[in-house]
Tab-separated table of C-alpha atoms and ligand atoms in Angstrom:
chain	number	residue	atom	x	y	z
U	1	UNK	CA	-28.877	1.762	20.040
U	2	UNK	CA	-26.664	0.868	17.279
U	3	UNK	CA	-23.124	1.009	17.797
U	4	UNK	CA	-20.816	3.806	16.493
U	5	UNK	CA	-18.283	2.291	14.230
U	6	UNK	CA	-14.712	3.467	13.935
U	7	UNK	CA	-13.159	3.650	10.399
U	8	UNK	CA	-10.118	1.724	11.776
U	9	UNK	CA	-9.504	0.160	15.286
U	10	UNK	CA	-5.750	0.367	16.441
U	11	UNK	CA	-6.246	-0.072	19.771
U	12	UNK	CA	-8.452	-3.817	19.304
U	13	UNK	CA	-5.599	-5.070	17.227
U	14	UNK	CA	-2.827	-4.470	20.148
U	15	UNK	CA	-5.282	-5.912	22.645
U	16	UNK	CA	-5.662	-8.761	20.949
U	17	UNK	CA	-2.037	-9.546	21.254
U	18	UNK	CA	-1.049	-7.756	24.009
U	19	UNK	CA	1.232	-10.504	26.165
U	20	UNK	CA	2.949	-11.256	22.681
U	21	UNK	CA	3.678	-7.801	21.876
U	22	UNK	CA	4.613	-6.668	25.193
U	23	UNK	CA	6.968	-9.587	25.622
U	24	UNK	CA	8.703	-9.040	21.841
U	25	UNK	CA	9.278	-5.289	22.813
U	26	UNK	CA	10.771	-5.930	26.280
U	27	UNK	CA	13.251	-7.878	24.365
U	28	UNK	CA	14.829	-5.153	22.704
U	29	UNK	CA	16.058	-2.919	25.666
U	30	UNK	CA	17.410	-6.037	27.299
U	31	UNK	CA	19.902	-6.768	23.797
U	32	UNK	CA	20.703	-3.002	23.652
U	33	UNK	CA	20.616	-3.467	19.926
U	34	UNK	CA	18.456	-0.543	18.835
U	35	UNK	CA	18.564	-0.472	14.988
U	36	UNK	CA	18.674	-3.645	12.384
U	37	UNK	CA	20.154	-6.979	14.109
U	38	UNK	CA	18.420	-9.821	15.181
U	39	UNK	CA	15.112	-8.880	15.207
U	40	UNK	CA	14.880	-7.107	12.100
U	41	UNK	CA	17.060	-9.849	9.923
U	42	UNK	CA	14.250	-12.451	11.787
U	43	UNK	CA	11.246	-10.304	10.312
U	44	UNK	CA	13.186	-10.008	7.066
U	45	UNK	CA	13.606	-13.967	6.892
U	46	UNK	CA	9.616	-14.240	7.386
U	47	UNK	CA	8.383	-11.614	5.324
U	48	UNK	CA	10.308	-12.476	2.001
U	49	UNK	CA	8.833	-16.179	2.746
U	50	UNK	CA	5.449	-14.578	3.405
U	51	UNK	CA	5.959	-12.676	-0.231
U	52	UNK	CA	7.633	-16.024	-2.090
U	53	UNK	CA	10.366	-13.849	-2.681
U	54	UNK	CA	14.086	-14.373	-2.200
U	55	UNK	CA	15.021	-11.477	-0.043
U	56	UNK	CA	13.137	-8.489	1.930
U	57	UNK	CA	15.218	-5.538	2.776
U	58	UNK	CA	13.802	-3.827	5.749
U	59	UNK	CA	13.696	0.128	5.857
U	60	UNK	CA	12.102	2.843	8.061
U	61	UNK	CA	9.169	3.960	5.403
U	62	UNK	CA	7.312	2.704	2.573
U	63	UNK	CA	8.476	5.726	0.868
U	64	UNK	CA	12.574	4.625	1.280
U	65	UNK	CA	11.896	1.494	0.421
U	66	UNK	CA	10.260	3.255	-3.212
U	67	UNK	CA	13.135	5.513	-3.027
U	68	UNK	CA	15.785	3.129	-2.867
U	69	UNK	CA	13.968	0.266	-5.021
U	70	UNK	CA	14.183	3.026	-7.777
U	71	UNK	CA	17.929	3.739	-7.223
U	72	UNK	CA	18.574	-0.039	-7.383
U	73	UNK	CA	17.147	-0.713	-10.456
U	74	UNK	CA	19.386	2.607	-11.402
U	75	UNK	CA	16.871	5.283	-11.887
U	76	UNK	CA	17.757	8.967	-11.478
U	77	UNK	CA	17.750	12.234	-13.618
U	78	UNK	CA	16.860	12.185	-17.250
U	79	UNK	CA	14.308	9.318	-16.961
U	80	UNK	CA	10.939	8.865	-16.797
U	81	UNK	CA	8.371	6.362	-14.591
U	82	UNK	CA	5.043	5.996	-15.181
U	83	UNK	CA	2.719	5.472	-12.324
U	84	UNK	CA	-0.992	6.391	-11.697
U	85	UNK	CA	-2.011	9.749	-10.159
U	86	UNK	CA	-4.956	7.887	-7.919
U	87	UNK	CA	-2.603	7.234	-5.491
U	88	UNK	CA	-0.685	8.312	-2.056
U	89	UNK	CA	1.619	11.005	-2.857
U	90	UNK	CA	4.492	8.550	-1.945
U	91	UNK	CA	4.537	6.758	-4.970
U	92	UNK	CA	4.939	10.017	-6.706
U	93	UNK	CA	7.271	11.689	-4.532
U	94	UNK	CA	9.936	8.535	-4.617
U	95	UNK	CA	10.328	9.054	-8.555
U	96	UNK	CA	10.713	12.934	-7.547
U	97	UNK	CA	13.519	12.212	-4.937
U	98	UNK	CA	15.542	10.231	-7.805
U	99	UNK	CA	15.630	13.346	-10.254
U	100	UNK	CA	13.225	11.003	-12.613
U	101	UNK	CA	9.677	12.511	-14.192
U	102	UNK	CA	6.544	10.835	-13.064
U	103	UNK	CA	4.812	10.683	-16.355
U	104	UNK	CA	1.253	9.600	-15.119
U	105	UNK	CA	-1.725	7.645	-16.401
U	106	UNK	CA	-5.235	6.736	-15.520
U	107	UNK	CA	-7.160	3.678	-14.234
U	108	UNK	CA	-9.070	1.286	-15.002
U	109	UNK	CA	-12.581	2.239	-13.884
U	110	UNK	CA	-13.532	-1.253	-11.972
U	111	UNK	CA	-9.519	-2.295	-10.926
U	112	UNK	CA	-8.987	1.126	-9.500
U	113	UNK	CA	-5.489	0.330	-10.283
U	114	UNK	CA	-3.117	1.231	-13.463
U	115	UNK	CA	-5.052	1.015	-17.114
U	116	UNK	CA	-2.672	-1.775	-18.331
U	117	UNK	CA	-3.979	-0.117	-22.133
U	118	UNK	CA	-2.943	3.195	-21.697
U	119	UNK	CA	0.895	2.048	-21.140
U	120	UNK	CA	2.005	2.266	-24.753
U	121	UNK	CA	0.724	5.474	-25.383
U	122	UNK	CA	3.022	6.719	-22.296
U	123	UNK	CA	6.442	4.744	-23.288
U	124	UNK	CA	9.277	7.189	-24.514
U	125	UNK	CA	13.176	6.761	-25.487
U	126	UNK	CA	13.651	7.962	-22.093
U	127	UNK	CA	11.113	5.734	-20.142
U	128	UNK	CA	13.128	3.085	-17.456
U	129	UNK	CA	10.188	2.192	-15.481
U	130	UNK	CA	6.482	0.848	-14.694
U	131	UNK	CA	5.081	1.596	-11.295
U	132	UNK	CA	1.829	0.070	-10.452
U	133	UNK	CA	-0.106	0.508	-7.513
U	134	UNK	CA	-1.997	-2.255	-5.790
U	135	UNK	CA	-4.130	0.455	-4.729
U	136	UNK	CA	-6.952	-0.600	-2.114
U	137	UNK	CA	-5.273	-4.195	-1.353
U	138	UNK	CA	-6.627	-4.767	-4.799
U	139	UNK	CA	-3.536	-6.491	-7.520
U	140	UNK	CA	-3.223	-4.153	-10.637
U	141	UNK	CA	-3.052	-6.145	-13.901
U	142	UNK	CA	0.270	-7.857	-13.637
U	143	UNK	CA	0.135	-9.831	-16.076
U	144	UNK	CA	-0.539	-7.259	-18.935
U	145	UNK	CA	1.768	-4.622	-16.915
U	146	UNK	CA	4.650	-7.636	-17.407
U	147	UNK	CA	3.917	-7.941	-20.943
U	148	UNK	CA	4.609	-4.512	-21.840
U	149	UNK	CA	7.522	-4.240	-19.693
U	150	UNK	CA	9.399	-7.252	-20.736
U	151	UNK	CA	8.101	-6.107	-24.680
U	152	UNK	CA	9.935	-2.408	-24.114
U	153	UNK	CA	12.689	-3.461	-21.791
U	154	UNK	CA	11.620	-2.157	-18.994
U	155	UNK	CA	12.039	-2.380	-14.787
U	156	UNK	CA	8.525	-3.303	-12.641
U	157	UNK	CA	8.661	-1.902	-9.212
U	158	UNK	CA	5.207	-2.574	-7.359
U	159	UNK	CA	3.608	-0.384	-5.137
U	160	UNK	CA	2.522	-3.397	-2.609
U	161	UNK	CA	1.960	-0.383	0.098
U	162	UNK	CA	-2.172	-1.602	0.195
U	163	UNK	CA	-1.134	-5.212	-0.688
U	164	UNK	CA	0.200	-6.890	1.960
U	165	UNK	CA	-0.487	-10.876	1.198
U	166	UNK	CA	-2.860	-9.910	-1.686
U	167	UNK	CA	-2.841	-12.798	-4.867
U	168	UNK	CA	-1.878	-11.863	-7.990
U	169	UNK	CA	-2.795	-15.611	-9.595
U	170	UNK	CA	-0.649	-17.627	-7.616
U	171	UNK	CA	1.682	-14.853	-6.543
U	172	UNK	CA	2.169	-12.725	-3.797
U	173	UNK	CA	1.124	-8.666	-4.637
U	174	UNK	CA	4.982	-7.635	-4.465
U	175	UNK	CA	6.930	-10.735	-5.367
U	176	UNK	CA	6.174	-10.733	-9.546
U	177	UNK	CA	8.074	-7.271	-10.312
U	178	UNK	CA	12.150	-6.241	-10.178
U	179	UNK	CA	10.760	-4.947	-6.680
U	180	UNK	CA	7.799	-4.527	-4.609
U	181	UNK	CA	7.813	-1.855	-1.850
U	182	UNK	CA	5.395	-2.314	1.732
U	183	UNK	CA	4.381	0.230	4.036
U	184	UNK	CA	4.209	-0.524	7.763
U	185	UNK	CA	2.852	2.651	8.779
U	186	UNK	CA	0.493	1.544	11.417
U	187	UNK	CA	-2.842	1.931	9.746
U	188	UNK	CA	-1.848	-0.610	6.987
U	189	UNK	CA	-2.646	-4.497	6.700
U	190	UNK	CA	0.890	-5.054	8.501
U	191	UNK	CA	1.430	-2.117	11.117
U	192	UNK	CA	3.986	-1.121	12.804
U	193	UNK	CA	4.406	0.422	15.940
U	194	UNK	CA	6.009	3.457	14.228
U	195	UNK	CA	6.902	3.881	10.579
U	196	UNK	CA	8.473	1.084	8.686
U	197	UNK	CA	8.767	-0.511	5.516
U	198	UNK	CA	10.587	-3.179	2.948
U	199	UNK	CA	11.330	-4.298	-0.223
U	200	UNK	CA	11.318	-7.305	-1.637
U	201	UNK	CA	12.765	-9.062	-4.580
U	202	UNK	CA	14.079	-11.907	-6.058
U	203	UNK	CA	17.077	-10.235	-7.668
U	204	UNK	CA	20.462	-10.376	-5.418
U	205	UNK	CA	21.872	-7.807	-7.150
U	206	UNK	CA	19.205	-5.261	-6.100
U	207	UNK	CA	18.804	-6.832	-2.275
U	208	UNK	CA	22.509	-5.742	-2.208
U	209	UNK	CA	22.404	-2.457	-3.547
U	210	UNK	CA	19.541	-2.059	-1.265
U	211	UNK	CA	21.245	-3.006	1.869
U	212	UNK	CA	24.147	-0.586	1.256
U	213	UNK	CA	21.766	2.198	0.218
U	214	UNK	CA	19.206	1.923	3.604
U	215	UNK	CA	23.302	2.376	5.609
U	216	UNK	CA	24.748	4.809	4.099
U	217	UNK	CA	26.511	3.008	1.327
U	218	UNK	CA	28.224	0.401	3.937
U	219	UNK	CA	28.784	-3.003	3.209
U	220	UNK	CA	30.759	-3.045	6.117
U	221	UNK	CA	31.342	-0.483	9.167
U	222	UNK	CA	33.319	2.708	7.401
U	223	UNK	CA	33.548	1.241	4.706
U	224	UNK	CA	31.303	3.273	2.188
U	225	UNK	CA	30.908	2.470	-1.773
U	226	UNK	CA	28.222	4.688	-3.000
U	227	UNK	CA	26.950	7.951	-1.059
U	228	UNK	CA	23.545	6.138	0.894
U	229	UNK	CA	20.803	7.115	3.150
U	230	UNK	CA	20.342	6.930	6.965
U	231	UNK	CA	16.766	4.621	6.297
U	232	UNK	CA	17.444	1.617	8.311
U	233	UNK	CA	14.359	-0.398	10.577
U	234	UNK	CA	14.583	0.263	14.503
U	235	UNK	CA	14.673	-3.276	16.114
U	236	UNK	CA	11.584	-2.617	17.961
U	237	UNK	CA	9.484	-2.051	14.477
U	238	UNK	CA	11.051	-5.218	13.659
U	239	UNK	CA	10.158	-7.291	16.939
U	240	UNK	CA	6.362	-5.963	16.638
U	241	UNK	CA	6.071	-6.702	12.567
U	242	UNK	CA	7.546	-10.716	13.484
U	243	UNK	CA	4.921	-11.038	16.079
U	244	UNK	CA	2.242	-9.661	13.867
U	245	UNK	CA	3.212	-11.195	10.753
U	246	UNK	CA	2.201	-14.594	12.293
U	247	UNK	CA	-1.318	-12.901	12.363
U	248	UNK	CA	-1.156	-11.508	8.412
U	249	UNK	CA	-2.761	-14.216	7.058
U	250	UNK	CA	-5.993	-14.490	9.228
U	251	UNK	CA	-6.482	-10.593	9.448
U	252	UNK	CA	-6.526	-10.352	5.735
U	253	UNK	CA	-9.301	-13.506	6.209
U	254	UNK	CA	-11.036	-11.371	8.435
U	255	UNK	CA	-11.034	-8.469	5.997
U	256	UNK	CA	-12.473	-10.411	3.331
U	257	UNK	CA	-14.695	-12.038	5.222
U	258	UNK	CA	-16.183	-8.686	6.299
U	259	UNK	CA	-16.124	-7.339	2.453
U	260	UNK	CA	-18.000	-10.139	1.418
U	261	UNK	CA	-21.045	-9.202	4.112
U	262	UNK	CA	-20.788	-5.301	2.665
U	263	UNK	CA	-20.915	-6.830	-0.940
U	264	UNK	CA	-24.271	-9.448	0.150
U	265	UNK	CA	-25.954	-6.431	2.975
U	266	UNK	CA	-25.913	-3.722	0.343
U	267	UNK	CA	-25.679	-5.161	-3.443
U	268	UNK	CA	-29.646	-3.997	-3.258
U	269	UNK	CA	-28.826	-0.548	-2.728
U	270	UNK	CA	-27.029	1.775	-5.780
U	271	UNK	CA	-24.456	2.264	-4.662
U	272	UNK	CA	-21.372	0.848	-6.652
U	273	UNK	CA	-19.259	-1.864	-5.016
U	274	UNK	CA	-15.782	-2.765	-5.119
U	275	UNK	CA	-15.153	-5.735	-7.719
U	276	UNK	CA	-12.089	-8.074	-7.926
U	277	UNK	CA	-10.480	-9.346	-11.243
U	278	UNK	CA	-10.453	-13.220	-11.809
U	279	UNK	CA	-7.595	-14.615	-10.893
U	280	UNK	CA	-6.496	-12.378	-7.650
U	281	UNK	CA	-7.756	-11.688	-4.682
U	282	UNK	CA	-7.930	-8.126	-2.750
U	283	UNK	CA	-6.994	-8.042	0.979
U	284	UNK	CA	-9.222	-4.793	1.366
U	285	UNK	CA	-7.062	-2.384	2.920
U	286	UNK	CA	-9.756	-0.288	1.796
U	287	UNK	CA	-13.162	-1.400	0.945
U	288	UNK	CA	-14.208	1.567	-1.506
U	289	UNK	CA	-17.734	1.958	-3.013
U	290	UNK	CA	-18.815	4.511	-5.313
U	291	UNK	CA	-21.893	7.433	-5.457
U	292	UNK	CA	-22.164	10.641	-7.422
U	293	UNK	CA	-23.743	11.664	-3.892
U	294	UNK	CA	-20.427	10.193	-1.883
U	295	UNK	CA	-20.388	13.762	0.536
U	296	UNK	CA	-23.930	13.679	1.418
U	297	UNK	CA	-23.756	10.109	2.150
U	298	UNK	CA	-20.416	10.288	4.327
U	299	UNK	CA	-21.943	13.139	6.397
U	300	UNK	CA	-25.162	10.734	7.058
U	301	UNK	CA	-22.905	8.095	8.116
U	302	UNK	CA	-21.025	10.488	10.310
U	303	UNK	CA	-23.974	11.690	12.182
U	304	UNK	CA	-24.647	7.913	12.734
U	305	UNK	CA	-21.358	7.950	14.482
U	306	UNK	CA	-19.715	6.120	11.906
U	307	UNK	CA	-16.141	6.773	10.379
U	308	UNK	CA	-15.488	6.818	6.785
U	309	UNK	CA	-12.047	7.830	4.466
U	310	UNK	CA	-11.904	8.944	1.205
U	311	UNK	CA	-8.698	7.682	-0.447
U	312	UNK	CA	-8.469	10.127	-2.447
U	313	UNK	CA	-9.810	12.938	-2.734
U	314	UNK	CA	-7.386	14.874	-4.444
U	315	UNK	CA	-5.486	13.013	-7.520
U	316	UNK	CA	-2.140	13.532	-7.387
U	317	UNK	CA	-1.811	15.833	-10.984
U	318	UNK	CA	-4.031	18.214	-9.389
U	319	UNK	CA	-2.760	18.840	-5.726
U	320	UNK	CA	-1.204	21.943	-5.397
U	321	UNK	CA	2.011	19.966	-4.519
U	322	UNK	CA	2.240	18.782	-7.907
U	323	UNK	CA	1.916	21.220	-10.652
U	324	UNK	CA	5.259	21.250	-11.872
U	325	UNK	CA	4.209	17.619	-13.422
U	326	UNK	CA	2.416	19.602	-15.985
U	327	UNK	CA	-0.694	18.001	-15.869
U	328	UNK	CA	-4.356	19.817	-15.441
U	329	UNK	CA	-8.068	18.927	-14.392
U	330	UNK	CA	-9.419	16.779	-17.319
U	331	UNK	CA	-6.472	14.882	-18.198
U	332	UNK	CA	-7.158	11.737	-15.977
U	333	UNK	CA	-11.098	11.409	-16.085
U	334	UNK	CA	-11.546	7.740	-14.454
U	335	UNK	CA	-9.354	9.171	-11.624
U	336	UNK	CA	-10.841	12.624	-11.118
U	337	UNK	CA	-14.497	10.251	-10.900
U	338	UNK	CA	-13.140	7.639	-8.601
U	339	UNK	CA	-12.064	11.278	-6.979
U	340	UNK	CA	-15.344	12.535	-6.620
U	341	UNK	CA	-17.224	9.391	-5.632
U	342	UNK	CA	-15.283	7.294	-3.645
U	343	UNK	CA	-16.409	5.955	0.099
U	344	UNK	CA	-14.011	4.381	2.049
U	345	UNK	CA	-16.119	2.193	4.169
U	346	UNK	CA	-15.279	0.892	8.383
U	347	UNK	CA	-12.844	-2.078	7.664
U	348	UNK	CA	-10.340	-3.660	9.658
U	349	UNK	CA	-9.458	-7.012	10.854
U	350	UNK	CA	-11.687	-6.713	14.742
U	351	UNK	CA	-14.741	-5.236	13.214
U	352	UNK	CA	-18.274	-7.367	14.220
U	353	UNK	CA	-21.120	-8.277	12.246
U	354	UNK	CA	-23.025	-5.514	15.265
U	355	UNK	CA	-20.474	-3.020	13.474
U	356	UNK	CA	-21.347	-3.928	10.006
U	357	UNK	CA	-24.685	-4.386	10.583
U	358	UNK	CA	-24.599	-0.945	11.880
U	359	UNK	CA	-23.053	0.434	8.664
U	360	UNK	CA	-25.340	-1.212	6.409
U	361	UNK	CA	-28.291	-0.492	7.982
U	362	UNK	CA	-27.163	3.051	8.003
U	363	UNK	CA	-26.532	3.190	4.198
U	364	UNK	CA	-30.014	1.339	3.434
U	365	UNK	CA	-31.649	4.182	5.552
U	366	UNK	CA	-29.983	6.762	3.891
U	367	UNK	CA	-30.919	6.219	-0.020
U	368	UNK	CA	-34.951	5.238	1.812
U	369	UNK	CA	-35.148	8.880	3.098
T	1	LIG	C1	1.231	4.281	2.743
T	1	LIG	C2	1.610	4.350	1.316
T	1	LIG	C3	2.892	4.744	0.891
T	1	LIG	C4	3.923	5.357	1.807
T	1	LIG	O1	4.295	4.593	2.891
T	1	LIG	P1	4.902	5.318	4.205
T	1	LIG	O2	5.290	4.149	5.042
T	1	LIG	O3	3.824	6.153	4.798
T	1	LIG	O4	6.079	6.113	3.771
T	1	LIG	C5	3.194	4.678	-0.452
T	1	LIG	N1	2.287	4.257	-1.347
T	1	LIG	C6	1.043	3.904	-0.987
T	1	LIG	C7	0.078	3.445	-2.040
T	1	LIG	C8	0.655	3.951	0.351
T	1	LIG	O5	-0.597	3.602	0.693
């Protein structure tokens, strides 16, 4: 009997560091400090050292830490980002929540990420910001993004949500932008145990801003100078990320590892597989192939009891949540494809060659039948 295969394991993950985690948590009650302190500025420490940036901020979603990453870099009404529509609706509801327009633009067919080339084209008078999206654990083009921001004078703020640990040359997905913005939401490469999230950056200035912004403008208690946010990190998100940050670096090994088995096991079959730039290196939050017949194939895999996600199905410009953006079905046609034909396959950190061997086997029977 082959063994069903979850899309994502939660459960594996905390058992694998159970004592640890246990022990971390425990702490917290015991110092009655609920929200930042000590455990929180620890995990901060680490994770900007982690990145090989100066400072991480830590906040209570991926989307505050977009939010307030844009307010730093002083975005608000009357300008305009550009970002990708083939992503979570986070990235475009942060620009949203600063009175900025999300002016959007398509992908590159084999990055998945922002079409570096299509960047000009987009640039107005009123333009402050680029937003890429590492989407997948897979770097967008940094280098060219850079370029043309540095050319036009304008602010990089990474979507790193995917990304956590993923090389962009020799730098960290997150640490080569004004900002980069993580998720801890629990299904991501770094999880939670709860929502969370940070920025980093290498500019004091905008650590600063952030800090105040995340407390409700405080630098110190009562003492408030700019109107802020209630978006700080509870301490026990922050005791759970410092335990399981010590674990990033082989879980993203793992996840590669297991990608590169998926890539050998089915390169004979047609479908279209997930290829990384020179020069950078994916840590495969997702590991997304591509087929015109992606619904028939997802329902095989299903009744094989195997999980799949489709990230995502609906772009961004045409969800019913976003038609005020202006755009329509058509404008984004590498996006509306990836749309229509991509397969999130199992992939997470605990999953065994029995469980891969399982999915394989299951796609090779499907395009025999
Ligand atoms: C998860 C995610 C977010 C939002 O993070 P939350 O912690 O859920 O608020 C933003 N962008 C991308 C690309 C994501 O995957």
């Amino acid at each position: 009997m082959a063994p069903s295969v979850p899309f994502i394991d939660l459960k594996a993950q905390y058992l694998s560091l159970k004592s640890e985690l246990d022990a971390a948590i425990a702490n917290v009650p015991e110092s009655a400090q609920f929200v930042l302190g000590r455990e929180v500025e620890a995990f901060e420490r680490d994770f900007a050292a982690f990145c090989g940036s100066a400072h991480a901020v830590a906040v209570n979603s991926g989307t505050s830490a977009l939010h307030l990453a844009l307010l730093a870099l002083g975005i608000g009404e009357g300008d305009e980002v550009i970002t990708v529509s083939m992503t979570f609706v986070a990235t475009v509801a942060a620009i949203q929540y600063t009175g900025a327009k999300p002016v959007l633009v398509d992908i590159d067919p084999v990055s998945c990420c922002m079409d570096p080339d299509l960047l000009t084209a987009a640039i107005t008078s009123r333009t402050k910001a680029i937003l890429p999206v590492h989407l997948y654990g897979q770097p967008a083009d940094m280098t060219a993004i850079l370029e043309i921001a540095q050319r036009n004078g304008l602010a990089v703020i990474e979507d790193a949500a995917q990304a956590h640990g993923a090389r962009c040359g020799s730098k960290r997905a997150g640490s080569l932008g004004d900002a980069g913005c993580f998720s801890f939401y629990p299904t991501k490469n770094l999880g939670a145990f709860g929502e969370g999230g940070a920025v980093v950056t290498d500019r004091d200035d905008v650590a600063q801003r952030i800090r105040m912004l995340r407390d409700w403008g405080q630098e110190r208690k009562s003492e408030h100078h700019m109107p802020g946010f209630n978006y700080r990190m509870d301490a026990i998100q922050g005791a759970v990320l410092g335990v399981k940050l010590g674990r990033l670096e082989q879980w993203n090994a793992a996840r590669i590892h297991h990608a590169a088995a998926y890539s050998r096991r089915l390169s004979t079959t047609p479908l279209a597989l997930p290829q990384v730039a020179e020069g950078s290196e994916s840590v495969y939050y997702v590991y997304a192939v591509r087929h015109a017949e992606r619904d028939r194939l997802r329902a095989a895999l299903a009744a094989a009891d195997i999980g799949c996600g489709i990230h995502y199905p609906i772009p961004v410009h045409t969800s019913p949540a976003y038609q005020s953006l202006g755009y329509s079905p058509g404008d984004f046609p590498e996006t509306e494809a990836l749309a229509r034909e991509e397969l999130s396959l199992p992939m997470f950190p605990e999953l065994s060659t029995a469980q891969i061997d399982a999915v394989t086997a299951a796609i090779e029977q499907f395009f025999d039948d």
